[in-house]
PDB file of C-alpha atoms in Angstrom:
ATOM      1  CA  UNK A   1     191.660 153.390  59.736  1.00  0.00           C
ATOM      2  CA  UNK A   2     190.243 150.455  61.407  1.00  0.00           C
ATOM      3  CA  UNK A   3     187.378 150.744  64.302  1.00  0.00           C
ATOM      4  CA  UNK A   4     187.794 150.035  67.984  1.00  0.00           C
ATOM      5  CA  UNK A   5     186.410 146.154  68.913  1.00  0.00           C
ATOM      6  CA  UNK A   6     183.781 146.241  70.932  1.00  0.00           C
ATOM      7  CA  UNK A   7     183.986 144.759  74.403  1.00  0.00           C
ATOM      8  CA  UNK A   8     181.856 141.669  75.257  1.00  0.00           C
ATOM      9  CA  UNK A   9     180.290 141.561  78.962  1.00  0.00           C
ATOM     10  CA  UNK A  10     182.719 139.942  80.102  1.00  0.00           C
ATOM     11  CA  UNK A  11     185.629 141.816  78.872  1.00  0.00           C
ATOM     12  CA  UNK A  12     183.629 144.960  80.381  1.00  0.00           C
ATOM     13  CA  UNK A  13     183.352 143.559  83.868  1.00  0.00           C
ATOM     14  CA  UNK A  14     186.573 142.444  83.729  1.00  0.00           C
ATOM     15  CA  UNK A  15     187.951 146.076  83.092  1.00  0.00           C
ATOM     16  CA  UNK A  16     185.675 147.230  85.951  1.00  0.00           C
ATOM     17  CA  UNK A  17     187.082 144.262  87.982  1.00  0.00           C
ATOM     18  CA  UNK A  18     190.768 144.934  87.429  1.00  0.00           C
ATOM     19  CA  UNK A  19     189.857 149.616  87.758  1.00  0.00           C
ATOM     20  CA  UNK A  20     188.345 148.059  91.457  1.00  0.00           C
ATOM     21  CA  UNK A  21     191.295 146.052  91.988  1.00  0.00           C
ATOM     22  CA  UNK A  22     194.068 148.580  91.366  1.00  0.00           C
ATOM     23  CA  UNK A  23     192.270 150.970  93.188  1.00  0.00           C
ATOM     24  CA  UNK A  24     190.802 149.363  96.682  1.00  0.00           C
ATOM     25  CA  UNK A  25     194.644 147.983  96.585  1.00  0.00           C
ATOM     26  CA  UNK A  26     196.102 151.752  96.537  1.00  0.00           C
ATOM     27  CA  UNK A  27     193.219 153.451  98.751  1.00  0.00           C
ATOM     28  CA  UNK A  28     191.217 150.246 100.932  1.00  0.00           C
ATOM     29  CA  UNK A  29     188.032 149.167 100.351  1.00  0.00           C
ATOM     30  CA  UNK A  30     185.962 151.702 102.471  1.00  0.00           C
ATOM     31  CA  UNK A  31     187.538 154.731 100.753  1.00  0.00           C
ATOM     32  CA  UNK A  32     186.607 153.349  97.021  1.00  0.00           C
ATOM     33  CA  UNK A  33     183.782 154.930  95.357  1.00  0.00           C
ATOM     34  CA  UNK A  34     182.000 154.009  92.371  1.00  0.00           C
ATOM     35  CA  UNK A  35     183.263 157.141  91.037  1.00  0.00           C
ATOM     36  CA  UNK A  36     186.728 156.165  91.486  1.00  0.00           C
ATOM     37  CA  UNK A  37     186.152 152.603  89.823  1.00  0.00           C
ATOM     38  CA  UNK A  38     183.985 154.700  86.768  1.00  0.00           C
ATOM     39  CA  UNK A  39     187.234 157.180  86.351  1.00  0.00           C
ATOM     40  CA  UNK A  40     189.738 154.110  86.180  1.00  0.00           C
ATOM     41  CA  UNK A  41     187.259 152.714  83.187  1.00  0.00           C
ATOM     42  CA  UNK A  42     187.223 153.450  79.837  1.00  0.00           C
ATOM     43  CA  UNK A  43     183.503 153.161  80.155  1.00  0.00           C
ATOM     44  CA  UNK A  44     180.636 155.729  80.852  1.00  0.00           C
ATOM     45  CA  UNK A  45     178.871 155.821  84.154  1.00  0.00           C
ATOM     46  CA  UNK A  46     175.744 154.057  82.866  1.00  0.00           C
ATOM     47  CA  UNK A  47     177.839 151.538  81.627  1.00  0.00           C
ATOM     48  CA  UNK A  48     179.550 150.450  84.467  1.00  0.00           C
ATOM     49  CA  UNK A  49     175.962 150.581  87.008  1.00  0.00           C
ATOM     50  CA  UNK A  50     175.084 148.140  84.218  1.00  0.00           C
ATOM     51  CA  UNK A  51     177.022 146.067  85.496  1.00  0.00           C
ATOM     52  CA  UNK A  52     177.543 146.845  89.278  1.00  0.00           C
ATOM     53  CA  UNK A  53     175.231 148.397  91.371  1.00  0.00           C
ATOM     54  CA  UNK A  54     177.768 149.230  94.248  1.00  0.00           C
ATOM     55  CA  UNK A  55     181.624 148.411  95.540  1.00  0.00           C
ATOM     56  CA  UNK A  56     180.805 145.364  97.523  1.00  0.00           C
ATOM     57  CA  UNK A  57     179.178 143.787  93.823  1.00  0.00           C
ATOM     58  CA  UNK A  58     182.523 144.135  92.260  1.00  0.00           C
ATOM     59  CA  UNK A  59     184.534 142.882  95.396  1.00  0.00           C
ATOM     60  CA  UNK A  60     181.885 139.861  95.400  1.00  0.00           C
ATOM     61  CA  UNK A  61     183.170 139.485  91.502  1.00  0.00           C
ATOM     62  CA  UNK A  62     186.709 139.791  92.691  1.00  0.00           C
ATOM     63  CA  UNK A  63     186.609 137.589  95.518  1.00  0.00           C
ATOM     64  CA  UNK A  64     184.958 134.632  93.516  1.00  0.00           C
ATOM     65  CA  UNK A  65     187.995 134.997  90.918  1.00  0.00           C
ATOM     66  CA  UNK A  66     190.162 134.617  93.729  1.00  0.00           C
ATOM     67  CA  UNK A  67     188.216 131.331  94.939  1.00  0.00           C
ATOM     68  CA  UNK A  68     188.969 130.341  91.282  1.00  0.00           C
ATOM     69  CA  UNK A  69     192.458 131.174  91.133  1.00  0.00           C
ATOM     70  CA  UNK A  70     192.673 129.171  94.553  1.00  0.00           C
ATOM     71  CA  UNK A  71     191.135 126.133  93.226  1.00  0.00           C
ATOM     72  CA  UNK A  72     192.852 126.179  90.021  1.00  0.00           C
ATOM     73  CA  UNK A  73     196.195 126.113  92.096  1.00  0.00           C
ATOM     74  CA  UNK A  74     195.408 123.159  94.373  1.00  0.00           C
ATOM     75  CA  UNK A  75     193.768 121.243  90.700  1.00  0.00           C
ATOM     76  CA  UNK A  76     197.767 121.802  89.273  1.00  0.00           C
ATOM     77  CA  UNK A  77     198.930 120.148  92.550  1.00  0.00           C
ATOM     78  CA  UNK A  78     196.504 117.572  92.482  1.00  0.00           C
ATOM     79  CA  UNK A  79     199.047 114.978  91.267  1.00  0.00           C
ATOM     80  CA  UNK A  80     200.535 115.151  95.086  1.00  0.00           C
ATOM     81  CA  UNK A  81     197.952 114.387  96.623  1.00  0.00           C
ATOM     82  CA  UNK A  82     197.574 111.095  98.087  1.00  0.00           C
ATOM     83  CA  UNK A  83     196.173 108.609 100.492  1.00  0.00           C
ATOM     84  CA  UNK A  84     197.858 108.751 103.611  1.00  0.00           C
ATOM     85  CA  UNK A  85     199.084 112.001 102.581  1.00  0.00           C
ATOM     86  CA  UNK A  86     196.101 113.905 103.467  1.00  0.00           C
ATOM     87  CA  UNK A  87     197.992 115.981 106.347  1.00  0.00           C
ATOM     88  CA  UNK A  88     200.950 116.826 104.169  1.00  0.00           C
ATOM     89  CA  UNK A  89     199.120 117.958 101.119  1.00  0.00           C
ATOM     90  CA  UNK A  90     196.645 120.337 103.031  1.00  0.00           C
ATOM     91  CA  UNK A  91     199.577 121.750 105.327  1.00  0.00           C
ATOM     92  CA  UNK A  92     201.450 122.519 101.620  1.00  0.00           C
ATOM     93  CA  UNK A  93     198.333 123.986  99.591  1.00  0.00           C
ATOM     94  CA  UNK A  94     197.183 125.956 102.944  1.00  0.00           C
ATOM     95  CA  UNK A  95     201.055 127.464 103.463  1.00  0.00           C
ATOM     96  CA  UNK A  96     201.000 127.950  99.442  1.00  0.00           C
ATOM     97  CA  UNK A  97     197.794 130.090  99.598  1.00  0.00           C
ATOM     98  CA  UNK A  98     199.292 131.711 102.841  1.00  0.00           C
ATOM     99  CA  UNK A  99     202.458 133.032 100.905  1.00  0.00           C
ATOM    100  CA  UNK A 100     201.506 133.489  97.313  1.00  0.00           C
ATOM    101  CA  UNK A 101     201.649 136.473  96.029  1.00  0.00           C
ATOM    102  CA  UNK A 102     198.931 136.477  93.684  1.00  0.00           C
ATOM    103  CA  UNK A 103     196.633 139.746  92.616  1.00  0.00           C
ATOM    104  CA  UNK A 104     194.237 138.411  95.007  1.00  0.00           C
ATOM    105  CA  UNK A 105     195.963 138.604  98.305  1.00  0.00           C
ATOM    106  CA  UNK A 106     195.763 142.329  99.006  1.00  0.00           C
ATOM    107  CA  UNK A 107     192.168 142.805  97.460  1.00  0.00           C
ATOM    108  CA  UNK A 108     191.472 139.417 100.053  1.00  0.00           C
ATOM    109  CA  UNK A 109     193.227 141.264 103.323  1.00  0.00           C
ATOM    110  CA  UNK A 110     191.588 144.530 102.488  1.00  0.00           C
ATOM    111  CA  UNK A 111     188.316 142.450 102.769  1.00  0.00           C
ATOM    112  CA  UNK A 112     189.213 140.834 105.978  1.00  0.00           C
ATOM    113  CA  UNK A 113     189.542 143.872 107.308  1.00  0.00           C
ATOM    114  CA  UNK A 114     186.555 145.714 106.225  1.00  0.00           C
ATOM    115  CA  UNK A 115     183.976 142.813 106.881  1.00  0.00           C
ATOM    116  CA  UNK A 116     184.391 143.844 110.411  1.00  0.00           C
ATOM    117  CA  UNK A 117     183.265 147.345 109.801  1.00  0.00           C
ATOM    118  CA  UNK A 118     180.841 146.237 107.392  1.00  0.00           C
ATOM    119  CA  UNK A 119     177.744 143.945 108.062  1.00  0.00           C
ATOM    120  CA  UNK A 120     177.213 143.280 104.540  1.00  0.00           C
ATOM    121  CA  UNK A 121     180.758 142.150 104.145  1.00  0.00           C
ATOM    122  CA  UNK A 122     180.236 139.677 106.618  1.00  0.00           C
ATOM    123  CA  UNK A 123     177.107 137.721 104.402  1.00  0.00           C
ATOM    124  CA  UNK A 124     179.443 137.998 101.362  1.00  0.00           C
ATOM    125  CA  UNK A 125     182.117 135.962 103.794  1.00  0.00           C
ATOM    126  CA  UNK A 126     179.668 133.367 104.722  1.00  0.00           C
ATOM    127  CA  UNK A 127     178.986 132.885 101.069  1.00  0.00           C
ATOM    128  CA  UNK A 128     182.738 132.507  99.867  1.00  0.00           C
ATOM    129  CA  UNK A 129     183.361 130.011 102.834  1.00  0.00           C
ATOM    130  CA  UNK A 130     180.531 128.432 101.278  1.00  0.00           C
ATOM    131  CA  UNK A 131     181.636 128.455  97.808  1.00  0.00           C
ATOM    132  CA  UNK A 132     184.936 127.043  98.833  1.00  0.00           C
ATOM    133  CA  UNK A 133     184.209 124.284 100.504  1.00  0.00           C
ATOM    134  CA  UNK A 134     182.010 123.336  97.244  1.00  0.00           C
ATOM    135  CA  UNK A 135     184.878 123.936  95.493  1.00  0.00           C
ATOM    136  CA  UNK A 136     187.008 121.804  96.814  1.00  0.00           C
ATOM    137  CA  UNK A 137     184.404 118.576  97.362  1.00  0.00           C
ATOM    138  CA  UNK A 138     184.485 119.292  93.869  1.00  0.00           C
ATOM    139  CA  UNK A 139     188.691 119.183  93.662  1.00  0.00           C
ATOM    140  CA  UNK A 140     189.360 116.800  96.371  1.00  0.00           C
ATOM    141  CA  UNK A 141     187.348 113.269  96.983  1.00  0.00           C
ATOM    142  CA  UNK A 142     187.059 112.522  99.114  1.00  0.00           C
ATOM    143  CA  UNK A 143     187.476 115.330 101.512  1.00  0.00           C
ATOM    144  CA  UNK A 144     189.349 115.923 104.459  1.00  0.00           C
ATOM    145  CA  UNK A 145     186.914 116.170 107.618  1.00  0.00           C
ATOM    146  CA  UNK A 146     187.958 119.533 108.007  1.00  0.00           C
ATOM    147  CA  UNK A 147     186.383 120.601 105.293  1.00  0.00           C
ATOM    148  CA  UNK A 148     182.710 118.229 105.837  1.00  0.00           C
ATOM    149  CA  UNK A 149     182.709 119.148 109.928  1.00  0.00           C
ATOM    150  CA  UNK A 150     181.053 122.740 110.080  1.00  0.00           C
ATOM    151  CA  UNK A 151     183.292 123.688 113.086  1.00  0.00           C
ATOM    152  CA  UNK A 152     186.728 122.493 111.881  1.00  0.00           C
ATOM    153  CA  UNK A 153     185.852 124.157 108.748  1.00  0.00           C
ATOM    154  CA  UNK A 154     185.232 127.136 110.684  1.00  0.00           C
ATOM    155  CA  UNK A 155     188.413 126.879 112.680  1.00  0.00           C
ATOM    156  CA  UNK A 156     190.331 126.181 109.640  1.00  0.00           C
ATOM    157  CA  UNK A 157     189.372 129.268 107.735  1.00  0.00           C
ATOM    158  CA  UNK A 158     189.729 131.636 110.894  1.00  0.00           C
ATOM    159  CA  UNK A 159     193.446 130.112 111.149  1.00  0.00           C
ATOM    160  CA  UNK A 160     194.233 130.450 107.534  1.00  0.00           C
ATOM    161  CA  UNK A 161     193.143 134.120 107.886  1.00  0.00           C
ATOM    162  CA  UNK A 162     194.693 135.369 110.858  1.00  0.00           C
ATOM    163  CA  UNK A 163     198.160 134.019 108.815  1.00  0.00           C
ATOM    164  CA  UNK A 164     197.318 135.892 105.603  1.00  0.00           C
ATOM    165  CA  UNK A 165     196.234 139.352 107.900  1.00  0.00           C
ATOM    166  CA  UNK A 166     199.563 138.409 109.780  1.00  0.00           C
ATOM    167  CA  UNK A 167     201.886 137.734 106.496  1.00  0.00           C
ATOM    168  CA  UNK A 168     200.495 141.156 105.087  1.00  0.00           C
ATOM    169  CA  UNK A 169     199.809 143.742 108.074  1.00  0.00           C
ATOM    170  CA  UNK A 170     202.910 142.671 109.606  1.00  0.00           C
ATOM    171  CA  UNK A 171     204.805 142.307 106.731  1.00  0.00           C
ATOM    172  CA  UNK A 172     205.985 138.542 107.191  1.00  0.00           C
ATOM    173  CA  UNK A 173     205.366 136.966 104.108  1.00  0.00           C
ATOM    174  CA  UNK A 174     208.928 136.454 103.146  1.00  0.00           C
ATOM    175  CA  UNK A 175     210.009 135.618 106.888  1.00  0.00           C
ATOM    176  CA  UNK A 176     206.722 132.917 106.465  1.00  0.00           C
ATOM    177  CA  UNK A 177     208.002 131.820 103.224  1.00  0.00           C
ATOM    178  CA  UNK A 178     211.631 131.305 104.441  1.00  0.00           C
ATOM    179  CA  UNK A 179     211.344 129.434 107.485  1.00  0.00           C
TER     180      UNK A 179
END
């Protein structure tokens, strides 16, 4: 008989990640529970407050591996980009992110939504605009003033959003993604 393998950290947060995921997917954000993210783990309770003090720690967790997933994307498209073809790049990686369908997207909407109910939410958004924009001065050099002028920035990102909540509440991805 041969003994389970134990899990490293990061295969352990990564099962808490992906018990989150499935569930705040099926039920929202605001009606998962720790308990309900413990249940859908193979680990004890202990184990998993080791880890993650509350909800909004994992969705912090998730949200950054979406950032990632983003910027690994637009790194494999790289090759496209270039000068003079700013406009045309951004317009493709920004539709791209705005139809993919991608384990992220409904964990993302289901945080749009819920950072207006939440306060807390609404840091955690400030810090993922944050993050991406570092991301991509890291991706793309150099950047696009949209990205280096705080208020296009801003504008961008509230755009890009209000497309992804419309793609997904109103069901109009595939209408998006075929005209």
């Amino acid at each position: 008989m041969c003994a389970a393998r134990r899990l490293s950290s990061e295969e352990r947060k990564m099962e808490i990640m992906q018990a989150a995921a499935k569930i705040i997917t099926s039920k929202g954000f605001s009606s998962t529970t720790m308990e309900d993210v413990i249940a859908g783990t193979s680990m004890s309770k202990g184990g998993v407050y080791h880890y993650y003090r509350n909800t909004v720690e994992i969705l912090h967790d998730l949200m950054i591996a979406g950032i990632e997933y983003r910027t690994k994307v637009i790194r494999e498209h790289i090759t496209e980009y270039q000068a003079g073809d700013e406009v045309d790049f951004w317009a493709r990686q920004l539709f791209e992110k705005l139809v993919d369908d991608n384990p992220y997207m409904s964990l993302y909407v289901q945080f749009l939504i819920e950072k207006k109910r939440k306060p807390e939410l609404e840091a955690l958004f400030n810090t993922l605009k944050e993050q991406t924009r570092e991301d991509m001065m890291q991706v793309i050099k150099p950047l696009p003033a949209a990205f280096l002028h705080t208020a296009s920035f801003e504008l961008l990102t509230h755009f890009i959003n209000a497309m992804i909540l419309a793609s997904d509440v109103l069901d109009a991805r595939e209408s998006f993604r075929n005209n």
